[in-house]
Coordinates of C-alpha atoms in Angstrom, one line a residue:
X9 CA -85.9 115.8 -46.9
X10 CA -83.9 116.5 -43.5
X11 CA -87.3 115.9 -41.6
X12 CA -87.8 112.6 -43.2
X13 CA -84.4 111.4 -42.1
X14 CA -85.5 112.0 -38.5
X15 CA -88.5 110.1 -38.3
X16 CA -86.7 107.2 -40.1
X17 CA -83.9 107.7 -37.1
X18 CA -86.6 107.2 -34.8
X19 CA -88.6 104.5 -36.0
X20 CA -84.8 102.7 -36.0
X21 CA -84.5 103.4 -32.4
X22 CA -87.8 102.4 -31.2
X23 CA -87.6 99.1 -33.1
X24 CA -84.3 98.5 -31.4
X25 CA -85.9 99.7 -27.4
X26 CA -88.5 97.4 -28.1
X27 CA -86.0 94.5 -29.3
X28 CA -84.2 94.9 -25.8
X29 CA -86.7 94.9 -23.7
X30 CA -88.5 91.9 -25.0
X31 CA -84.9 90.4 -24.9
X32 CA -84.8 91.3 -21.4
X33 CA -88.1 90.0 -20.2
X34 CA -88.6 87.4 -22.5
X35 CA -86.7 83.7 -22.4
X36 CA -83.4 84.0 -19.8
X37 CA -80.0 83.0 -21.5
X38 CA -79.1 81.2 -18.5
X39 CA -81.1 77.2 -18.3
X40 CA -82.9 77.5 -15.2
X41 CA -81.7 74.7 -12.6
X42 CA -83.2 71.8 -12.2
X43 CA -85.2 71.9 -9.0
X44 CA -82.9 70.0 -5.8
X45 CA -84.9 67.5 -4.5
X46 CA -84.1 65.7 -0.7
X47 CA -83.3 62.1 -2.9
X48 CA -82.5 63.3 -5.7
X49 CA -81.7 60.2 -8.0
X50 CA -78.2 61.6 -9.3
X51 CA -75.7 61.0 -7.2
X52 CA -73.0 63.2 -5.7
X53 CA -70.3 63.2 -6.7
X54 CA -66.7 64.6 -4.6
X55 CA -63.9 65.1 -7.3
X56 CA -60.1 64.0 -6.3
X57 CA -58.8 66.9 -3.7
X58 CA -56.3 67.5 -6.0
X59 CA -58.4 69.0 -8.5
X60 CA -62.0 71.5 -8.2
X61 CA -64.5 70.1 -5.6
X62 CA -67.8 71.8 -6.1
X63 CA -70.5 73.2 -3.9
X64 CA -70.9 70.2 -1.8
X65 CA -74.6 68.4 -2.1
X66 CA -75.0 69.7 -5.4
X67 CA -75.6 67.2 -8.7
X68 CA -72.3 66.6 -10.2
X69 CA -73.6 68.6 -13.9
X70 CA -74.4 71.8 -12.5
X71 CA -71.8 74.1 -13.7
X72 CA -69.8 76.8 -11.0
X73 CA -71.5 79.8 -12.8
X74 CA -75.0 77.8 -11.1
X75 CA -73.5 77.8 -7.8
X76 CA -75.0 80.3 -6.0
X77 CA -78.0 79.9 -7.0
X78 CA -78.4 76.3 -6.0
X79 CA -76.8 76.9 -2.9
X80 CA -79.7 79.7 -2.3
X81 CA -82.2 76.9 -3.2
X82 CA -80.7 74.2 -1.1
X83 CA -80.6 76.9 2.3
X84 CA -84.5 77.7 1.3
X85 CA -85.9 74.0 0.9
X86 CA -83.5 72.8 4.0
X87 CA -82.4 69.3 4.8
X88 CA -84.9 67.0 6.2
X89 CA -83.1 64.2 6.5
X90 CA -81.6 63.0 10.2
X91 CA -79.3 60.2 10.7
X92 CA -78.7 58.9 7.3
X93 CA -77.1 55.4 7.9
X94 CA -74.3 54.3 5.4
X95 CA -72.7 51.8 3.8
X96 CA -68.7 52.1 2.7
X97 CA -67.4 50.7 -0.3
X98 CA -63.8 51.0 -1.5
X99 CA -62.4 50.2 -4.9
X100 CA -58.7 49.9 -6.2
X101 CA -59.1 50.4 -10.1
X102 CA -56.1 49.7 -12.7
X103 CA -54.9 52.1 -14.8
X104 CA -54.0 49.8 -17.4
X105 CA -50.9 50.9 -17.8
X106 CA -47.9 48.6 -18.2
X107 CA -47.0 46.4 -15.3
X108 CA -44.0 44.1 -14.1
X109 CA -45.4 43.3 -11.3
X110 CA -47.1 39.8 -10.4
X111 CA -50.6 38.7 -9.7
X112 CA -49.4 38.3 -6.1
X113 CA -47.3 41.8 -5.5
X114 CA -51.3 43.8 -7.0
X115 CA -53.2 41.8 -4.4
X116 CA -50.9 42.8 -1.8
X117 CA -50.8 46.3 -2.8
X118 CA -54.1 47.0 -3.2
X119 CA -55.1 45.2 0.2
X120 CA -52.6 47.6 1.6
X121 CA -54.4 51.1 0.1
X122 CA -57.6 49.5 1.3
X123 CA -57.0 48.7 4.9
X124 CA -55.1 51.6 5.4
X125 CA -58.0 53.9 4.4
X126 CA -60.3 51.6 6.4
X127 CA -58.0 52.3 9.8
X128 CA -57.7 56.0 9.0
X129 CA -60.8 57.4 7.0
X130 CA -63.1 59.3 9.1
X131 CA -66.1 58.0 7.0
X132 CA -65.2 54.5 8.9
X133 CA -63.9 56.0 12.2
X134 CA -67.9 57.8 12.1
X135 CA -69.9 54.7 10.9
X136 CA -71.8 53.9 13.6
X137 CA -72.5 57.4 14.6
X138 CA -74.4 58.6 11.4
X139 CA -74.8 61.9 10.4
X140 CA -77.8 64.1 10.0
X141 CA -77.9 65.1 6.6
X142 CA -76.4 64.0 3.4
X143 CA -75.0 67.5 3.2
X144 CA -72.9 66.1 6.4
X145 CA -72.3 62.6 4.9
X146 CA -70.7 64.4 1.9
X147 CA -68.3 66.8 4.2
X148 CA -67.6 63.5 5.6
X149 CA -66.3 62.0 1.9
X150 CA -64.6 65.2 1.0
X151 CA -62.6 65.2 4.7
X152 CA -62.0 61.5 3.6
X153 CA -60.5 61.8 0.1
X154 CA -57.7 63.6 1.5
X155 CA -57.1 61.0 3.5
X156 CA -56.9 58.6 1.0
X157 CA -54.6 61.3 -1.2
X158 CA -51.9 61.3 1.7
X159 CA -51.9 57.3 1.6
X160 CA -51.3 57.2 -2.0
X161 CA -48.3 59.5 -1.9
X162 CA -47.2 57.7 1.9
X163 CA -47.1 54.1 -0.4
X164 CA -45.3 55.9 -3.0
X165 CA -48.1 56.7 -5.3
X166 CA -47.7 60.4 -6.6
X167 CA -49.5 60.2 -10.0
X168 CA -52.2 58.5 -8.3
X169 CA -55.8 59.3 -8.2
X170 CA -58.9 59.2 -5.9
X171 CA -62.4 59.9 -6.0
X172 CA -65.7 58.9 -4.3
X173 CA -69.8 59.7 -4.9
X174 CA -72.5 59.0 -2.4
X175 CA -75.3 56.9 -3.4
X176 CA -78.8 58.3 -2.1
X177 CA -81.8 56.2 -1.0
X178 CA -84.7 56.4 0.2
X179 CA -85.1 55.9 3.8
X180 CA -85.1 53.7 6.5
X181 CA -82.6 51.7 3.7
X182 CA -78.8 52.9 4.1
X183 CA -77.0 55.3 1.2
X184 CA -73.5 53.8 0.0
X185 CA -70.9 55.9 -0.3
X186 CA -68.4 54.3 -3.0
X187 CA -64.6 55.4 -3.1
X188 CA -62.1 54.7 -5.7
X189 CA -58.7 54.5 -6.0
X190 CA -56.5 54.6 -9.4
X191 CA -53.0 53.8 -8.0
X192 CA -51.1 54.3 -10.8
X193 CA -47.2 53.2 -11.1
X194 CA -45.6 53.1 -7.9
X195 CA -42.8 55.5 -7.9
X196 CA -39.3 54.6 -6.8
X197 CA -36.3 56.1 -4.9
X198 CA -34.3 58.2 -7.7
X199 CA -30.9 60.4 -7.2
X200 CA -30.8 61.1 -3.1
X201 CA -27.9 63.9 -1.2
X202 CA -26.7 64.3 2.0
X203 CA -25.4 67.9 2.7
X204 CA -23.5 68.8 5.6
X205 CA -20.5 71.3 6.2
X206 CA -17.7 69.2 8.0
X207 CA -14.5 68.1 6.9
X208 CA -13.8 65.9 3.6
X209 CA -11.2 64.0 5.7
X210 CA -12.9 61.6 8.0
X211 CA -11.6 62.2 11.6
X212 CA -9.7 59.4 13.5
X213 CA -11.7 56.9 14.6
X214 CA -14.9 57.5 12.7
X215 CA -16.7 55.4 9.6
X216 CA -17.0 58.0 6.7
X217 CA -20.9 60.3 7.3
X218 CA -23.3 59.4 4.6
X219 CA -23.2 61.4 1.0
X220 CA -26.8 59.8 0.2
X221 CA -29.3 58.0 1.7
X222 CA -28.0 54.4 0.1
X223 CA -26.0 55.3 2.7
X224 CA -27.9 54.5 5.2
X225 CA -29.9 51.0 4.0
X226 CA -32.5 53.0 1.3
X227 CA -31.4 51.9 -2.1
X228 CA -31.5 53.2 -5.3
X229 CA -34.7 51.7 -7.4
X230 CA -36.3 50.6 -4.1
X231 CA -40.0 51.6 -3.5
X232 CA -40.5 55.4 -2.8
X233 CA -42.9 54.8 0.7
X234 CA -42.6 57.5 2.7
X235 CA -41.8 54.9 6.3
X236 CA -38.9 53.8 4.4
X237 CA -37.6 57.9 3.5
X238 CA -38.2 58.5 7.0
X239 CA -36.2 55.7 8.5
X240 CA -33.5 56.6 6.4
X241 CA -33.4 60.5 7.4
X242 CA -33.7 59.1 11.1
X243 CA -30.7 56.8 9.9
X244 CA -28.9 60.0 8.7
X245 CA -29.3 61.3 11.9
X246 CA -28.2 58.6 13.8
X247 CA -25.0 58.1 12.0
X248 CA -23.8 61.3 12.7
X249 CA -24.8 61.0 16.5
X250 CA -22.8 58.0 16.3
X251 CA -19.3 59.5 14.3
X252 CA -19.0 62.3 17.1
X253 CA -21.4 64.8 16.2
X254 CA -23.8 64.6 19.2
X255 CA -26.0 67.8 18.6
X256 CA -26.5 67.5 14.9
X257 CA -29.9 67.9 13.8
X258 CA -32.2 67.3 10.1
X259 CA -31.3 71.1 9.2
X260 CA -34.1 70.4 6.4
X261 CA -35.8 68.0 4.0
X262 CA -36.7 68.5 0.3
X263 CA -38.5 65.9 -1.7
X264 CA -39.2 66.0 -5.5
X265 CA -41.7 63.4 -7.3
X266 CA -40.4 63.5 -10.9
X267 CA -43.6 62.2 -13.0
X268 CA -41.7 61.6 -16.1
X269 CA -39.2 59.4 -14.5
X270 CA -41.5 58.2 -11.7
X271 CA -38.8 58.7 -9.1
X272 CA -39.4 60.4 -5.8
X273 CA -35.3 62.1 -5.8
X274 CA -34.4 63.8 -1.8
X275 CA -32.5 65.7 -0.5
X276 CA -31.6 65.8 3.4
X277 CA -29.6 69.1 4.6
X278 CA -27.8 68.5 8.3
X279 CA -26.5 71.1 10.7
X280 CA -24.0 68.9 12.3
X281 CA -22.9 71.1 15.3
X282 CA -19.3 70.3 17.2
X283 CA -17.3 67.2 16.2
X284 CA -16.8 65.5 19.8
X285 CA -14.5 62.8 21.5
X286 CA -15.8 60.9 24.7
X287 CA -13.7 61.5 27.7
X288 CA -13.9 60.3 31.3
X289 CA -17.5 59.4 32.8
X290 CA -18.3 61.9 35.4
X291 CA -21.9 61.6 37.7
X292 CA -24.1 63.5 39.8
X293 CA -26.5 62.5 42.0
X294 CA -27.1 59.2 43.2
X295 CA -24.7 59.6 46.3
X296 CA -25.5 56.0 47.8
X297 CA -24.3 53.9 44.9
X298 CA -20.5 53.8 44.5
X299 CA -18.7 56.0 41.7
X300 CA -17.1 52.6 41.4
X301 CA -20.3 50.4 40.1
X302 CA -21.0 53.1 37.4
X303 CA -17.6 53.2 36.1
X304 CA -18.0 49.5 35.7
X305 CA -20.7 50.2 33.3
X306 CA -18.9 52.5 30.8
X307 CA -18.2 50.8 27.7
X308 CA -15.8 53.7 25.7
X309 CA -12.2 54.3 25.0
X310 CA -11.3 57.8 26.0
X311 CA -10.7 59.6 22.7
X312 CA -13.1 57.7 20.6
X313 CA -15.4 60.1 18.4
X314 CA -18.7 60.1 20.5
X315 CA -21.3 57.4 20.3
X316 CA -24.8 57.6 20.7
X317 CA -25.6 54.2 20.5
X318 CA -23.1 53.2 23.4
X319 CA -25.2 56.1 25.3
X320 CA -27.5 54.6 25.0
X321 CA -26.2 51.2 26.1
X322 CA -24.8 52.4 29.2
X323 CA -28.6 53.9 29.9
X324 CA -30.3 50.7 29.8
X325 CA -27.3 48.8 31.9
X326 CA -27.7 51.4 34.6
X327 CA -31.8 51.3 34.1
X328 CA -31.8 47.3 34.7
X329 CA -29.8 47.7 37.9
X330 CA -32.9 49.2 39.1
X331 CA -30.9 51.7 41.7
X332 CA -32.2 54.6 39.4
X333 CA -35.6 56.5 38.3
X334 CA -34.6 59.1 36.5
X335 CA -30.9 58.6 33.9
X336 CA -29.6 61.7 31.7
X337 CA -26.6 61.2 30.3
X338 CA -25.0 64.1 27.7
X339 CA -21.4 65.7 26.7
X340 CA -19.9 68.1 29.4
X341 CA -19.7 71.5 28.4
X342 CA -15.6 71.7 28.5
X343 CA -12.8 70.5 26.0
X344 CA -9.7 69.1 28.1
X345 CA -6.3 69.4 26.4
X346 CA -7.0 66.4 24.6
X347 CA -9.8 67.0 23.0
X348 CA -11.7 65.3 25.0
X349 CA -15.1 65.8 26.2
X350 CA -16.6 64.6 29.8
X351 CA -19.9 61.9 29.6
X352 CA -21.9 63.3 32.6
X353 CA -24.8 61.1 33.5
X354 CA -27.4 63.0 35.3
X355 CA -29.0 60.2 38.3
X356 CA -31.4 60.1 40.5
X357 CA -31.7 57.3 42.7
X358 CA -34.6 54.9 43.4
X359 CA -36.1 53.8 46.9
X360 CA -33.5 51.3 47.6
X361 CA -35.9 48.7 50.7
X362 CA -38.6 47.2 50.0
X363 CA -41.3 45.4 52.1
X364 CA -44.3 43.4 50.9
X365 CA -46.2 40.3 51.4
X366 CA -49.0 38.5 50.3
X367 CA -51.8 36.0 51.7
X368 CA -51.8 32.2 49.4
X369 CA -53.8 29.4 50.1
X370 CA -52.0 25.5 49.6
X371 CA -54.4 22.7 49.6
X372 CA -51.7 20.8 51.9
X373 CA -51.2 23.2 54.2
X374 CA -54.4 25.5 54.0
X375 CA -53.9 29.2 54.3
X376 CA -50.8 31.4 54.4
X377 CA -49.2 34.4 54.3
X378 CA -45.9 35.5 52.7
X379 CA -43.8 38.7 53.7
X380 CA -40.3 39.9 52.4
X381 CA -37.9 42.3 52.4
X382 CA -35.4 43.7 50.1
X383 CA -32.6 45.8 50.1
X384 CA -30.7 46.5 45.8
X385 CA -27.9 48.2 47.1
X386 CA -26.9 46.9 50.7
X387 CA -23.0 47.6 50.1
X388 CA -23.4 50.6 47.8
X389 CA -22.3 48.3 44.3
X390 CA -25.6 47.3 43.6
X391 CA -25.8 44.0 45.5
X392 CA -29.0 42.8 46.6
X393 CA -30.4 41.0 50.1
X394 CA -34.0 39.6 49.8
X395 CA -35.5 38.1 52.8
X396 CA -38.1 35.7 52.9
X397 CA -40.9 34.3 55.7
X398 CA -43.7 32.1 54.0
X399 CA -46.1 31.5 57.6
X400 CA -48.8 28.3 56.9
X401 CA -51.7 27.9 58.9
X402 CA -50.2 23.8 59.5
X403 CA -46.6 24.6 59.0
X404 CA -44.1 26.9 60.3

């Protein structure tokens, strides 16, 4: 009986071993990949950059488990195409969601997306320089889809999608590159906050500082476009600069897209720096220009909170005088007993004298010469003297 059991066990082991060997050497468990041809009729699809992107130059139906083998086949066969011309096609599709916008508004937003994409995308910029292979064309498409995603976000379409595909053609026919936008709803401005460690009470002579972006013109419920949001952030900084805080900087910004409410929330943190009141106008440089001329340009009263807009207006007035080639105005380092800081203007003189001439021709007087000499700071007060001498062949 014991011998019989051993014989049966050996027979069973032999059968199992034979079956295992047949399974390994027989049919493959993973179906063989289709042969990759130079001009596959299957278009290559590059999906939304927000999702997974397969290896380039692979038909879309290939699974990720087959990617390594497929790439090896591409390397072995090579890409024989050179100078692939292509035609770019961009479309905008409606997701079918309920919308309150009219036909004209819909067409406007589609026009903005397509026009912006064509002005910045790598596909359009290099269109006159065809890539050497379809792999290069698909790489251009992939980079352009990332640019398209940024365009959607910058225009407030934070749940939008974009994808593209390359439609191959037999040379010398051009390939077609399709880029499709599905914008979805345009998000609007939700809750915003401006946070800064400043006193609750507004200093005398200053205006209240912004507490939200709505305080600087970004209305609640308006489209959440990047240009409007960034302009509002600049408006926050400018508001601090015009109300006593010349050293204020934006410490950080935080934006949160609420996909359920379809809003964009924003938080802006400001580092205000010292509160400064404007004192006397002091100047350095440009010794030939009288101090009284510079003082005449002053446009603030002593003790007022620092106002950068007035400083910029002073710079422009000094620039238009033509007496200075460099103008830098900043708060002084020291504070006087009244809490005021001087406004220091660092000036560099421009050349004050000019000599010039021109050759002319007059139908009545014939050829001539016109020479001139000009002094733009004759007495140190920006007064100008100009002497001209025209000479004609038939008239003096």
